[in-house]
Amino acid sequence: MLFGNNDLHAKMAAAQDTDGDGQISPQEAAAYVQQYLQQASPEDRSKMLQDYLGQLSPEQKSAMGTALVESPANPVTAVDPSSDSALADALTQTAHAPATASGQSPLEAAFAHGGLLSSPLVKVGLVGLAGVIGSRLLRH
């Protein structure tokens, strides 16, 4: 099992039904998503992201794309949020970027206090992605 912590997978899986009310923090979700995106096979990662992004509203995709591009910690400078594959590539690129000076991943840094990904719409999207990943990993 990928980074085999069933308790963590269960915690993240439970998050997918939340409305962003704080069951898990966006920072925890960002760290979990990053770890998955770094360790999953390219095929698994692509399938997971395509399936998940296909469920998001255009507003959620747009908010996530804008936040990724505007985050100073992120190497992504442009993304077409109407393209699920472009958004998946941007998330993957962000997950593989080097840590910031504070030791945070670009995803975690973007969720830090005042980070650009602190929008409620984006938080729900990333926490939801962590939930989907956790659910799938628990089933395997």
C-alpha positions as a Python dict, from the first residue, in 0.01 Angstrom:
ca = {
    (1, 'M'): (0, 0, 0),
    (2, 'L'): (123, 347, -87),
    (3, 'F'): (291, 509, 213),
    (4, 'G'): (108, 244, 423),
    (5, 'N'): (-56, 437, 705),
    (6, 'N'): (-414, 309, 724),
    (7, 'D'): (-503, 553, 1004),
    (8, 'L'): (-397, 847, 789),
    (9, 'H'): (-581, 707, 485),
    (10, 'A'): (-895, 660, 697),
    (11, 'K'): (-869, 1016, 832),
    (12, 'M'): (-836, 1156, 481),
    (13, 'A'): (-1113, 929, 347),
    (14, 'A'): (-1350, 1066, 612),
    (15, 'A'): (-1271, 1417, 493),
    (16, 'Q'): (-1427, 1375, 151),
    (17, 'D'): (-1777, 1430, 286),
    (18, 'T'): (-1695, 1743, 479),
    (19, 'D'): (-1784, 2092, 374),
    (20, 'G'): (-1444, 2230, 470),
    (21, 'D'): (-1538, 2274, 834),
    (22, 'G'): (-1196, 2177, 964),
    (23, 'Q'): (-1205, 1801, 1017),
    (24, 'I'): (-862, 1804, 861),
    (25, 'S'): (-658, 2112, 797),
    (26, 'P'): (-578, 2223, 443),
    (27, 'Q'): (-210, 2192, 535),
    (28, 'E'): (-258, 1826, 628),
    (29, 'A'): (-450, 1768, 306),
    (30, 'A'): (-179, 1942, 102),
    (31, 'A'): (97, 1733, 260),
    (32, 'Y'): (-102, 1412, 204),
    (33, 'V'): (-184, 1497, -158),
    (34, 'Q'): (178, 1588, -223),
    (35, 'Q'): (302, 1261, -78),
    (36, 'Y'): (56, 1068, -295),
    (37, 'L'): (144, 1262, -610),
    (38, 'Q'): (515, 1201, -550),
    (39, 'Q'): (485, 829, -475),
    (40, 'A'): (202, 704, -698),
    (41, 'S'): (282, 554, -1035),
    (42, 'P'): (226, 796, -1324),
    (43, 'E'): (-71, 586, -1439),
    (44, 'D'): (-237, 578, -1094),
    (45, 'R'): (-169, 947, -1040),
    (46, 'S'): (-310, 1043, -1378),
    (47, 'K'): (-624, 830, -1335),
    (48, 'M'): (-687, 962, -982),
    (49, 'L'): (-648, 1326, -1085),
    (50, 'Q'): (-853, 1293, -1403),
    (51, 'D'): (-1135, 1119, -1216),
    (52, 'Y'): (-1132, 1373, -936),
    (53, 'L'): (-1099, 1685, -1149),
    (54, 'G'): (-1383, 1562, -1368),
    (55, 'Q'): (-1611, 1594, -1063),
    (56, 'L'): (-1524, 1956, -982),
    (57, 'S'): (-1733, 2250, -1091),
    (58, 'P'): (-1585, 2499, -1338),
    (59, 'E'): (-1567, 2750, -1049),
    (60, 'Q'): (-1364, 2508, -833),
    (61, 'K'): (-1128, 2432, -1122),
    (62, 'S'): (-1084, 2801, -1197),
    (63, 'A'): (-1016, 2886, -831),
    (64, 'M'): (-764, 2604, -800),
    (65, 'G'): (-588, 2699, -1125),
    (66, 'T'): (-570, 3066, -1030),
    (67, 'A'): (-440, 2987, -683),
    (68, 'L'): (-172, 2752, -816),
    (69, 'V'): (-46, 3009, -1066),
    (70, 'E'): (-52, 3300, -820),
    (71, 'S'): (127, 3120, -537),
    (72, 'P'): (487, 3247, -516),
    (73, 'A'): (600, 2907, -385),
    (74, 'N'): (476, 2729, -698),
    (75, 'P'): (681, 2681, -1017),
    (76, 'V'): (365, 2672, -1233),
    (77, 'T'): (321, 3002, -1416),
    (78, 'A'): (17, 2924, -1631),
    (79, 'V'): (-262, 2667, -1636),
    (80, 'D'): (-584, 2631, -1830),
    (81, 'P'): (-837, 2542, -1559),
    (82, 'S'): (-1088, 2430, -1821),
    (83, 'S'): (-850, 2145, -1911),
    (84, 'D'): (-848, 1863, -1656),
    (85, 'S'): (-518, 1736, -1790),
    (86, 'A'): (-356, 2083, -1763),
    (87, 'L'): (-479, 2117, -1405),
    (88, 'A'): (-357, 1764, -1323),
    (89, 'D'): (-16, 1849, -1471),
    (90, 'A'): (-1, 2169, -1265),
    (91, 'L'): (-81, 1981, -943),
    (92, 'T'): (180, 1715, -1024),
    (93, 'Q'): (442, 1977, -1111),
    (94, 'T'): (370, 2155, -782),
    (95, 'A'): (400, 1829, -585),
    (96, 'H'): (742, 1762, -734),
    (97, 'A'): (879, 2113, -678),
    (98, 'P'): (1148, 2167, -415),
    (99, 'A'): (1054, 2273, -65),
    (100, 'T'): (1046, 2641, 24),
    (101, 'A'): (1305, 2803, 251),
    (102, 'S'): (1078, 2726, 547),
    (103, 'G'): (1086, 2354, 456),
    (104, 'Q'): (725, 2344, 337),
    (105, 'S'): (618, 2195, 8),
    (106, 'P'): (477, 2443, -243),
    (107, 'L'): (128, 2302, -176),
    (108, 'E'): (171, 2343, 202),
    (109, 'A'): (316, 2693, 160),
    (110, 'A'): (20, 2794, -54),
    (111, 'F'): (-211, 2685, 228),
    (112, 'A'): (-13, 2865, 498),
    (113, 'H'): (-180, 3155, 676),
    (114, 'G'): (-264, 3409, 410),
    (115, 'G'): (-169, 3170, 130),
    (116, 'L'): (-343, 3207, -202),
    (117, 'L'): (-499, 2863, -175),
    (118, 'S'): (-679, 2966, 143),
    (119, 'S'): (-997, 3031, -56),
    (120, 'P'): (-1280, 2816, 85),
    (121, 'L'): (-1357, 2685, -264),
    (122, 'V'): (-999, 2570, -315),
    (123, 'K'): (-972, 2427, 39),
    (124, 'V'): (-1278, 2211, -18),
    (125, 'G'): (-1132, 2096, -351),
    (126, 'L'): (-796, 1992, -209),
    (127, 'V'): (-945, 1840, 106),
    (128, 'G'): (-1185, 1652, -121),
    (129, 'L'): (-894, 1524, -329),
    (130, 'A'): (-724, 1401, -11),
    (131, 'G'): (-1048, 1224, 78),
    (132, 'V'): (-1072, 1051, -259),
    (133, 'I'): (-708, 940, -239),
    (134, 'G'): (-759, 808, 116),
    (135, 'S'): (-1071, 616, 15),
    (136, 'R'): (-902, 454, -282),
    (137, 'L'): (-591, 359, -87),
    (138, 'L'): (-799, 200, 190),
    (139, 'R'): (-976, -16, -69),
    (140, 'H'): (-646, -147, -212),
}
